[in-house]
């Protein structure tokens, strides 16, 4: 398998090269040069997520040095439960929050780390986060002898527990609070990779969803959930995906493009309307970031729009199997309250997707649950009127000491603080 730049001006690369390169030399993102054409029967006898992921990912690893290690990589990365839980007769919840940092990004970060740790040489992982990515990356790479980690996050725009997960790791993992928003953090990371001397000297590696190694495992769990639902109900499900930087959604689209039984993909956005506005108007343009209760979705210029447009350049054709909705903070709060009365407690991001599920009349949906509500206890607990149980792995992180450095939103400030 060769991977091509979404902008078409960079030489195609194999998997290991694309993962190590991150951003293509022409500024684009790497995407598969072709997609496999799976049949449902290809997964007969494959029941668990590691088993399904191994079969699904095999064509994407084909011809690469890591291909022979794919079974071990999948067992290492997908080593915590990812259950498909029934909500009602026509809806299931894909719970992606049972990993070490209680968010869906644990899955992608762990597969990326499993791949990178098997490649020769020392690297510095540079990552921007709007909430969950940085903690997942830190947990996945912490303690690996050949990797240093630098995390950028917008000061005052992540939850206290999210910030704790970014700043508690000590040697090898350093966190920087940027006096700006997530788009500033993302711009700084892109500028660092565009600085060829800086990138070469520190062997920079991206762990954001611009990195191919983050997207492929996200496609794998959408593939698995689609098969589980089909086997359980005998029909294809649509997927409702909370949408920020669009990486999770692109994973669903890639799984669908590979022949998996995904009927349609519905994107659930918060007040950051860049993607729904594109679906409405046909004109793509970034927006200023708006702060909301679902802060990991507070992205006005999602990087992965390039991968979506590369895969589906014809909007009208895309709209035959995809839709996009916006959910307000008020709707998120109301959904949390209403679902708690039914005995189900959701974080704000999952609540946005649950709200959107209620807006689509057709049956059979998988709602993608992206974070444990305990990560957002300051929002959730006042709404549900009780304490939300903290998962043991998350509780252990909260007991650690935090260390971070504040910096200005510029590449120069980043270089002084992180690389001098």
Short mmCIF file of C-alpha atoms in Angstrom, two decimals:
data_model
loop_
_atom_site.label_atom_id
_atom_site.label_comp_id
_atom_site.label_asym_id
_atom_site.label_seq_id
_atom_site.Cartn_x
_atom_site.Cartn_y
_atom_site.Cartn_z
CA UNK A 1 0.00 0.00 0.00
CA UNK A 2 1.21 3.48 -0.88
CA UNK A 3 -0.06 6.65 0.76
CA UNK A 4 -0.60 9.85 -1.21
CA UNK A 5 -0.81 13.48 -0.18
CA UNK A 6 -4.24 15.07 -0.23
CA UNK A 7 -2.65 17.93 -2.20
CA UNK A 8 -1.19 15.65 -4.83
CA UNK A 9 2.31 17.15 -5.10
CA UNK A 10 4.29 14.80 -2.83
CA UNK A 11 5.74 11.41 -3.66
CA UNK A 12 3.68 8.46 -2.38
CA UNK A 13 5.14 6.72 0.67
CA UNK A 14 4.83 3.37 2.39
CA UNK A 15 3.16 3.10 5.78
CA UNK A 16 6.24 3.46 8.00
CA UNK A 17 7.53 6.44 6.01
CA UNK A 18 4.12 8.15 6.05
CA UNK A 19 3.76 7.64 9.81
CA UNK A 20 7.23 9.06 10.45
CA UNK A 21 6.70 11.99 8.07
CA UNK A 22 3.31 13.05 9.44
CA UNK A 23 2.60 16.08 7.26
CA UNK A 24 3.44 15.63 3.58
CA UNK A 25 6.13 17.94 2.09
CA UNK A 26 3.47 19.76 0.04
CA UNK A 27 1.50 20.54 3.21
CA UNK A 28 -1.10 17.86 2.62
CA UNK A 29 -2.12 14.87 4.74
CA UNK A 30 -1.39 11.29 3.81
CA UNK A 31 -4.33 9.13 2.74
CA UNK A 32 -4.53 5.63 1.25
CA UNK A 33 -3.77 5.54 -2.45
CA UNK A 34 -6.53 2.97 -2.77
CA UNK A 35 -8.98 1.23 -0.47
CA UNK A 36 -9.45 -2.52 -0.06
CA UNK A 37 -12.74 -4.01 -1.20
CA UNK A 38 -13.79 -6.13 1.75
CA UNK A 39 -16.79 -8.42 1.87
CA UNK A 40 -18.48 -9.16 5.17
CA UNK A 41 -17.47 -12.81 4.75
CA UNK A 42 -13.80 -11.81 4.88
CA UNK A 43 -14.27 -11.36 8.64
CA UNK A 44 -15.89 -14.74 9.34
CA UNK A 45 -14.40 -16.17 12.52
CA UNK A 46 -13.02 -12.78 13.54
CA UNK A 47 -14.93 -11.73 16.65
CA UNK A 48 -12.82 -9.47 18.85
CA UNK A 49 -11.56 -5.99 18.06
CA UNK A 50 -7.90 -7.13 17.81
CA UNK A 51 -8.92 -9.92 15.42
CA UNK A 52 -11.09 -7.70 13.23
CA UNK A 53 -8.49 -4.93 13.28
CA UNK A 54 -5.76 -7.33 12.16
CA UNK A 55 -7.81 -8.42 9.14
CA UNK A 56 -8.98 -4.89 8.34
CA UNK A 57 -5.53 -3.30 8.64
CA UNK A 58 -3.62 -5.99 6.74
CA UNK A 59 -4.06 -4.33 3.30
CA UNK A 60 -3.00 -0.97 4.75
CA UNK A 61 0.22 -2.53 6.13
CA UNK A 62 0.88 -4.58 2.99
CA UNK A 63 4.45 -4.30 1.71
CA UNK A 64 5.69 -2.47 4.83
CA UNK A 65 8.35 -3.58 7.29
CA UNK A 66 5.72 -3.49 10.06
CA UNK A 67 3.38 -5.91 8.27
CA UNK A 68 4.87 -9.01 9.89
CA UNK A 69 4.34 -7.45 13.33
CA UNK A 70 0.71 -6.44 12.76
CA UNK A 71 -0.78 -9.19 14.99
CA UNK A 72 1.41 -8.08 17.92
CA UNK A 73 0.69 -4.41 17.21
CA UNK A 74 -3.07 -5.03 17.29
CA UNK A 75 -2.89 -7.04 20.52
CA UNK A 76 -0.82 -4.29 22.15
CA UNK A 77 -2.98 -1.40 20.94
CA UNK A 78 -6.47 -2.86 21.37
CA UNK A 79 -5.94 -4.26 24.85
CA UNK A 80 -8.93 -2.76 26.65
CA UNK A 81 -12.68 -3.27 26.21
CA UNK A 82 -14.51 -1.45 23.39
CA UNK A 83 -18.07 -2.70 23.91
CA UNK A 84 -21.09 -2.09 21.68
CA UNK A 85 -23.85 -1.44 24.22
CA UNK A 86 -27.57 -1.53 23.43
CA UNK A 87 -29.44 1.73 24.01
CA UNK A 88 -32.75 0.68 22.47
CA UNK A 89 -34.12 -1.54 19.69
CA UNK A 90 -32.56 0.60 16.95
CA UNK A 91 -29.54 2.23 18.61
CA UNK A 92 -26.28 1.01 20.10
CA UNK A 93 -23.47 2.90 21.82
CA UNK A 94 -19.84 2.24 20.87
CA UNK A 95 -18.02 2.88 24.16
CA UNK A 96 -14.49 4.04 23.35
CA UNK A 97 -13.66 5.38 26.82
CA UNK A 98 -12.37 2.31 28.66
CA UNK A 99 -8.68 2.99 27.93
CA UNK A 100 -6.07 4.50 30.27
CA UNK A 101 -7.20 8.13 29.82
CA UNK A 102 -10.93 7.39 29.40
CA UNK A 103 -11.27 8.79 25.87
CA UNK A 104 -11.49 7.38 22.35
CA UNK A 105 -8.10 8.76 21.43
CA UNK A 106 -6.45 6.08 23.56
CA UNK A 107 -7.11 3.67 20.69
CA UNK A 108 -5.38 5.66 17.96
CA UNK A 109 -2.54 6.82 20.18
CA UNK A 110 -1.73 3.31 21.36
CA UNK A 111 -1.54 1.86 17.85
CA UNK A 112 0.64 4.76 16.74
CA UNK A 113 2.94 4.20 19.73
CA UNK A 114 3.06 0.47 19.07
CA UNK A 115 4.18 1.17 15.50
CA UNK A 116 6.69 3.92 16.30
CA UNK A 117 8.33 1.95 19.10
CA UNK A 118 9.16 -0.75 16.55
CA UNK A 119 10.95 1.69 14.23
CA UNK A 120 14.67 2.49 14.65
CA UNK A 121 15.97 5.77 16.09
CA UNK A 122 14.92 8.36 18.68
CA UNK A 123 12.08 10.81 17.99
CA UNK A 124 10.23 13.75 19.51
CA UNK A 125 6.45 13.54 19.36
CA UNK A 126 4.89 17.00 18.95
CA UNK A 127 1.14 17.16 19.47
CA UNK A 128 -1.57 19.83 19.75
CA UNK A 129 -4.64 18.97 21.79
CA UNK A 130 -8.09 20.44 22.34
CA UNK A 131 -8.58 18.14 25.31
CA UNK A 132 -8.21 14.39 24.92
CA UNK A 133 -5.47 13.81 22.34
CA UNK A 134 -2.57 15.00 24.48
CA UNK A 135 -3.42 12.82 27.44
CA UNK A 136 -3.88 9.75 25.26
CA UNK A 137 -0.59 10.39 23.46
CA UNK A 138 1.24 10.96 26.74
CA UNK A 139 -0.12 7.73 28.21
CA UNK A 140 0.69 5.75 25.06
CA UNK A 141 4.28 7.00 24.71
CA UNK A 142 5.28 7.55 28.37
CA UNK A 143 8.17 5.35 29.40
CA UNK A 144 9.19 4.40 25.87
CA UNK A 145 12.96 4.76 25.70
CA UNK A 146 13.17 6.10 22.15
CA UNK A 147 10.51 8.85 22.32
CA UNK A 148 10.20 12.32 23.89
CA UNK A 149 6.79 14.05 23.93
CA UNK A 150 5.88 17.77 23.69
CA UNK A 151 2.20 18.69 24.18
CA UNK A 152 0.56 22.03 23.28
CA UNK A 153 -2.89 22.87 24.64
CA UNK A 154 -4.94 26.09 24.81
CA UNK A 155 -4.64 27.67 28.25
CA UNK A 156 -7.97 27.76 30.08
CA UNK A 157 -9.79 25.83 27.35
CA UNK A 158 -9.49 22.26 28.61
CA UNK A 159 -11.24 20.77 31.63
CA UNK A 160 -9.28 20.51 34.91
CA UNK A 161 -9.12 16.75 34.62
CA UNK A 162 -8.02 16.94 31.00
CA UNK A 163 -5.26 19.35 32.02
CA UNK A 164 -4.14 16.97 34.75
CA UNK A 165 -3.77 14.20 32.18
CA UNK A 166 -1.57 16.46 30.05
CA UNK A 167 0.75 17.67 32.78
CA UNK A 168 1.34 14.75 35.17
CA UNK A 169 3.88 12.61 33.34
CA UNK A 170 7.25 14.04 34.33
CA UNK A 171 10.49 13.28 32.50
CA UNK A 172 10.15 12.74 28.79
CA UNK A 173 6.65 14.25 28.52
CA UNK A 174 6.44 18.07 28.73
CA UNK A 175 3.25 20.13 28.49
CA UNK A 176 2.90 23.74 27.27
CA UNK A 177 -0.16 25.92 27.92
CA UNK A 178 -0.54 28.19 24.88
CA UNK A 179 -2.09 31.64 25.36
CA UNK A 180 -4.51 31.11 22.48
CA UNK A 181 -7.02 28.58 21.15
CA UNK A 182 -6.67 25.10 19.69
CA UNK A 183 -6.29 26.43 16.17
CA UNK A 184 -3.25 28.41 17.39
CA UNK A 185 -1.80 25.20 18.83
CA UNK A 186 -2.44 23.34 15.60
CA UNK A 187 -0.89 26.15 13.54
CA UNK A 188 2.24 26.08 15.73
CA UNK A 189 2.62 22.33 15.26
CA UNK A 190 2.27 22.66 11.51
CA UNK A 191 4.84 25.48 11.49
CA UNK A 192 7.28 23.34 13.47
CA UNK A 193 7.00 20.52 10.97
CA UNK A 194 7.36 22.98 8.09
CA UNK A 195 10.68 24.16 9.60
CA UNK A 196 12.87 21.53 7.94
CA UNK A 197 15.91 22.12 10.12
CA UNK A 198 13.92 21.92 13.36
CA UNK A 199 12.07 18.85 12.14
CA UNK A 200 15.29 17.12 11.02
CA UNK A 201 17.30 17.93 14.16
CA UNK A 202 14.66 16.64 16.56
CA UNK A 203 13.18 13.99 14.25
CA UNK A 204 9.73 15.42 14.89
CA UNK A 205 6.80 13.05 14.78
CA UNK A 206 3.17 14.15 14.73
CA UNK A 207 0.71 12.32 16.96
CA UNK A 208 -2.29 14.44 16.02
CA UNK A 209 -4.84 12.99 13.67
CA UNK A 210 -2.85 14.51 10.83
CA UNK A 211 -0.72 11.38 11.37
CA UNK A 212 -1.89 8.40 9.37
CA UNK A 213 -1.10 6.12 12.31
CA UNK A 214 -3.89 7.74 14.32
CA UNK A 215 -6.53 7.40 11.60
CA UNK A 216 -6.12 3.75 10.65
CA UNK A 217 -7.07 2.34 14.10
CA UNK A 218 -10.08 4.66 14.17
CA UNK A 219 -11.20 3.17 10.87
CA UNK A 220 -10.64 -0.28 12.40
CA UNK A 221 -13.00 0.19 15.34
CA UNK A 222 -15.70 1.62 13.06
CA UNK A 223 -15.24 -1.48 10.93
CA UNK A 224 -15.58 -3.73 13.97
CA UNK A 225 -18.68 -1.97 15.28
CA UNK A 226 -20.38 -2.17 11.88
CA UNK A 227 -19.80 -5.94 11.80
CA UNK A 228 -20.96 -6.44 15.38
CA UNK A 229 -24.16 -4.52 14.68
CA UNK A 230 -24.84 -6.41 11.46
CA UNK A 231 -24.31 -9.76 13.17
CA UNK A 232 -26.52 -8.76 16.08
CA UNK A 233 -29.39 -7.09 14.21
CA UNK A 234 -29.07 -8.35 10.64
CA UNK A 235 -29.03 -4.81 9.18
CA UNK A 236 -26.44 -2.17 8.34
CA UNK A 237 -26.13 0.66 10.86
CA UNK A 238 -25.44 4.32 10.32
CA UNK A 239 -22.91 6.02 12.59
CA UNK A 240 -23.35 9.26 14.55
CA UNK A 241 -19.89 10.66 15.25
CA UNK A 242 -19.01 13.64 17.52
CA UNK A 243 -16.93 15.88 15.30
CA UNK A 244 -14.06 18.23 16.13
CA UNK A 245 -10.90 17.85 14.06
CA UNK A 246 -12.74 15.28 11.89
CA UNK A 247 -10.29 12.43 12.50
CA UNK A 248 -12.86 10.11 14.07
CA UNK A 249 -15.34 10.86 11.30
CA UNK A 250 -12.77 10.24 8.57
CA UNK A 251 -12.09 6.87 10.21
CA UNK A 252 -15.77 6.02 9.68
CA UNK A 253 -15.63 7.18 6.05
CA UNK A 254 -12.47 5.13 5.41
CA UNK A 255 -14.11 2.01 6.86
CA UNK A 256 -17.14 2.59 4.65
CA UNK A 257 -14.92 3.14 1.59
CA UNK A 258 -13.29 -0.23 2.34
CA UNK A 259 -16.60 -2.06 1.96
CA UNK A 260 -17.64 -2.35 5.60
CA UNK A 261 -21.41 -2.35 6.27
CA UNK A 262 -21.83 1.31 7.25
CA UNK A 263 -25.06 2.72 5.83
CA UNK A 264 -24.31 6.40 6.37
CA UNK A 265 -22.27 8.73 8.57
CA UNK A 266 -23.82 11.62 10.48
CA UNK A 267 -21.51 14.28 11.90
CA UNK A 268 -22.46 15.87 15.23
CA UNK A 269 -20.87 19.30 15.69
CA UNK A 270 -21.24 21.81 18.50
CA UNK A 271 -21.46 25.58 17.92
CA UNK A 272 -18.30 25.35 15.79
CA UNK A 273 -20.19 25.14 12.53
CA UNK A 274 -17.47 24.86 9.87
CA UNK A 275 -18.49 21.35 8.79
CA UNK A 276 -22.30 21.78 8.91
CA UNK A 277 -21.92 25.09 7.06
CA UNK A 278 -19.98 23.29 4.34
CA UNK A 279 -22.75 20.72 3.99
CA UNK A 280 -25.31 23.54 3.81
CA UNK A 281 -23.51 25.91 1.44
CA UNK A 282 -21.01 23.82 -0.51
CA UNK A 283 -18.29 26.38 0.25
CA UNK A 284 -15.52 25.35 2.64
CA UNK A 285 -14.03 27.97 4.92
CA UNK A 286 -12.51 27.97 8.41
CA UNK A 287 -14.30 29.71 11.27
CA UNK A 288 -13.17 31.38 14.46
CA UNK A 289 -13.21 28.89 17.32
CA UNK A 290 -16.21 29.12 19.66
CA UNK A 291 -15.88 27.85 23.23
CA UNK A 292 -18.51 25.29 24.23
CA UNK A 293 -19.22 22.64 26.85
CA UNK A 294 -17.90 20.00 24.42
CA UNK A 295 -14.43 21.50 24.32
CA UNK A 296 -12.67 18.70 22.43
CA UNK A 297 -14.95 19.60 19.52
CA UNK A 298 -14.05 23.30 19.65
CA UNK A 299 -12.27 23.38 16.30
CA UNK A 300 -12.93 26.06 13.71
CA UNK A 301 -10.52 24.78 11.07
CA UNK A 302 -10.38 20.97 11.25
CA UNK A 303 -7.26 19.56 9.59
CA UNK A 304 -8.94 16.37 8.43
CA UNK A 305 -11.32 18.22 6.14
CA UNK A 306 -8.54 17.66 3.58
CA UNK A 307 -8.90 13.89 3.91
CA UNK A 308 -12.68 14.08 3.67
CA UNK A 309 -12.56 16.24 0.54
CA UNK A 310 -9.83 14.04 -0.96
CA UNK A 311 -12.02 10.97 -0.50
CA UNK A 312 -15.29 12.65 -1.46
CA UNK A 313 -14.67 15.80 -3.56
CA UNK A 314 -18.27 15.82 -4.83
CA UNK A 315 -20.43 17.23 -2.02
CA UNK A 316 -23.72 16.20 -3.59
CA UNK A 317 -22.51 12.64 -3.89
CA UNK A 318 -21.23 12.75 -0.29
CA UNK A 319 -24.62 13.96 0.92
CA UNK A 320 -26.25 10.77 -0.36
CA UNK A 321 -24.75 8.96 2.64
CA UNK A 322 -23.62 11.71 5.03
CA UNK A 323 -25.20 14.55 6.98
CA UNK A 324 -23.99 17.15 9.47
CA UNK A 325 -25.83 18.73 12.42
CA UNK A 326 -25.07 21.43 14.98
CA UNK A 327 -25.93 21.06 18.66
CA UNK A 328 -26.03 23.98 21.11
CA UNK A 329 -24.76 23.95 24.69
CA UNK A 330 -28.38 24.12 25.84
CA UNK A 331 -29.21 20.98 23.87
CA UNK A 332 -26.15 19.22 25.29
CA UNK A 333 -27.19 20.09 28.85
CA UNK A 334 -30.79 19.04 28.24
CA UNK A 335 -29.68 15.73 26.75
CA UNK A 336 -27.42 14.98 29.74
CA UNK A 337 -30.32 15.68 32.12
CA UNK A 338 -32.87 13.66 30.13
CA UNK A 339 -30.57 10.68 29.67
CA UNK A 340 -29.59 10.70 33.35
CA UNK A 341 -33.28 10.32 34.18
CA UNK A 342 -33.15 7.12 32.11
CA UNK A 343 -30.14 5.92 34.08
CA UNK A 344 -27.49 6.82 31.49
CA UNK A 345 -24.80 9.44 32.12
CA UNK A 346 -22.95 10.93 29.15
CA UNK A 347 -20.11 13.38 28.71
CA UNK A 348 -20.88 16.55 26.66
CA UNK A 349 -19.40 15.17 23.41
CA UNK A 350 -21.32 11.92 23.52
CA UNK A 351 -24.41 13.87 24.56
CA UNK A 352 -24.08 15.94 21.38
CA UNK A 353 -24.13 12.73 19.32
CA UNK A 354 -27.05 11.31 21.32
CA UNK A 355 -28.96 14.53 20.64
CA UNK A 356 -28.27 14.25 16.91
CA UNK A 357 -29.43 10.61 16.98
CA UNK A 358 -32.80 11.89 18.17
CA UNK A 359 -33.00 14.17 15.11
CA UNK A 360 -32.62 11.39 12.51
CA UNK A 361 -35.81 9.42 12.04
CA UNK A 362 -34.51 6.34 10.27
CA UNK A 363 -33.67 3.31 12.46
CA UNK A 364 -30.45 1.49 13.23
CA UNK A 365 -27.63 3.67 14.44
CA UNK A 366 -24.36 3.34 16.30
CA UNK A 367 -23.66 6.40 18.45
CA UNK A 368 -19.94 6.85 19.03
CA UNK A 369 -19.25 7.54 22.73
CA UNK A 370 -15.93 9.34 22.90
CA UNK A 371 -15.21 10.08 26.57
CA UNK A 372 -16.12 8.97 30.08
CA UNK A 373 -18.37 11.47 31.88
CA UNK A 374 -15.93 11.56 34.81
CA UNK A 375 -13.54 13.55 32.62
CA UNK A 376 -16.09 16.36 32.65
CA UNK A 377 -17.40 16.09 36.18
CA UNK A 378 -17.58 19.87 36.65
CA UNK A 379 -20.17 19.99 33.84
CA UNK A 380 -21.93 16.67 34.30
CA UNK A 381 -22.32 16.35 38.07
CA UNK A 382 -24.34 19.58 38.61
CA UNK A 383 -26.67 18.50 35.80
CA UNK A 384 -27.26 14.95 37.02
CA UNK A 385 -27.27 15.87 40.72
CA UNK A 386 -24.80 13.25 41.87
CA UNK A 387 -21.15 12.29 41.77
CA UNK A 388 -19.90 10.47 38.69
CA UNK A 389 -17.67 7.50 39.49
CA UNK A 390 -14.07 8.01 38.36
CA UNK A 391 -12.48 5.04 36.56
CA UNK A 392 -9.49 3.67 38.52
CA UNK A 393 -6.94 4.44 35.78
CA UNK A 394 -8.10 8.05 35.60
CA UNK A 395 -8.13 8.39 39.40
CA UNK A 396 -4.50 7.27 39.54
CA UNK A 397 -3.49 10.04 37.12
CA UNK A 398 -5.36 12.69 39.09
CA UNK A 399 -3.19 11.98 42.14
CA UNK A 400 0.02 12.92 40.31
CA UNK A 401 1.76 16.30 40.43
CA UNK A 402 1.20 18.69 37.50
CA UNK A 403 3.94 20.62 35.69
CA UNK A 404 3.41 22.90 32.68
CA UNK A 405 4.92 26.01 31.06
CA UNK A 406 2.89 28.88 29.59
CA UNK A 407 3.97 30.14 26.16
CA UNK A 408 2.83 32.62 23.53
CA UNK A 409 1.08 31.32 20.38
CA UNK A 410 4.11 31.48 18.10
CA UNK A 411 6.68 29.08 16.70
CA UNK A 412 9.49 31.18 18.18
CA UNK A 413 8.02 30.82 21.67
CA UNK A 414 7.64 27.08 21.19
CA UNK A 415 11.24 26.66 20.04
CA UNK A 416 12.58 28.61 23.03
CA UNK A 417 10.52 26.65 25.54
CA UNK A 418 10.56 23.15 24.10
CA UNK A 419 13.64 22.75 21.94
CA UNK A 420 16.39 25.04 23.25
#
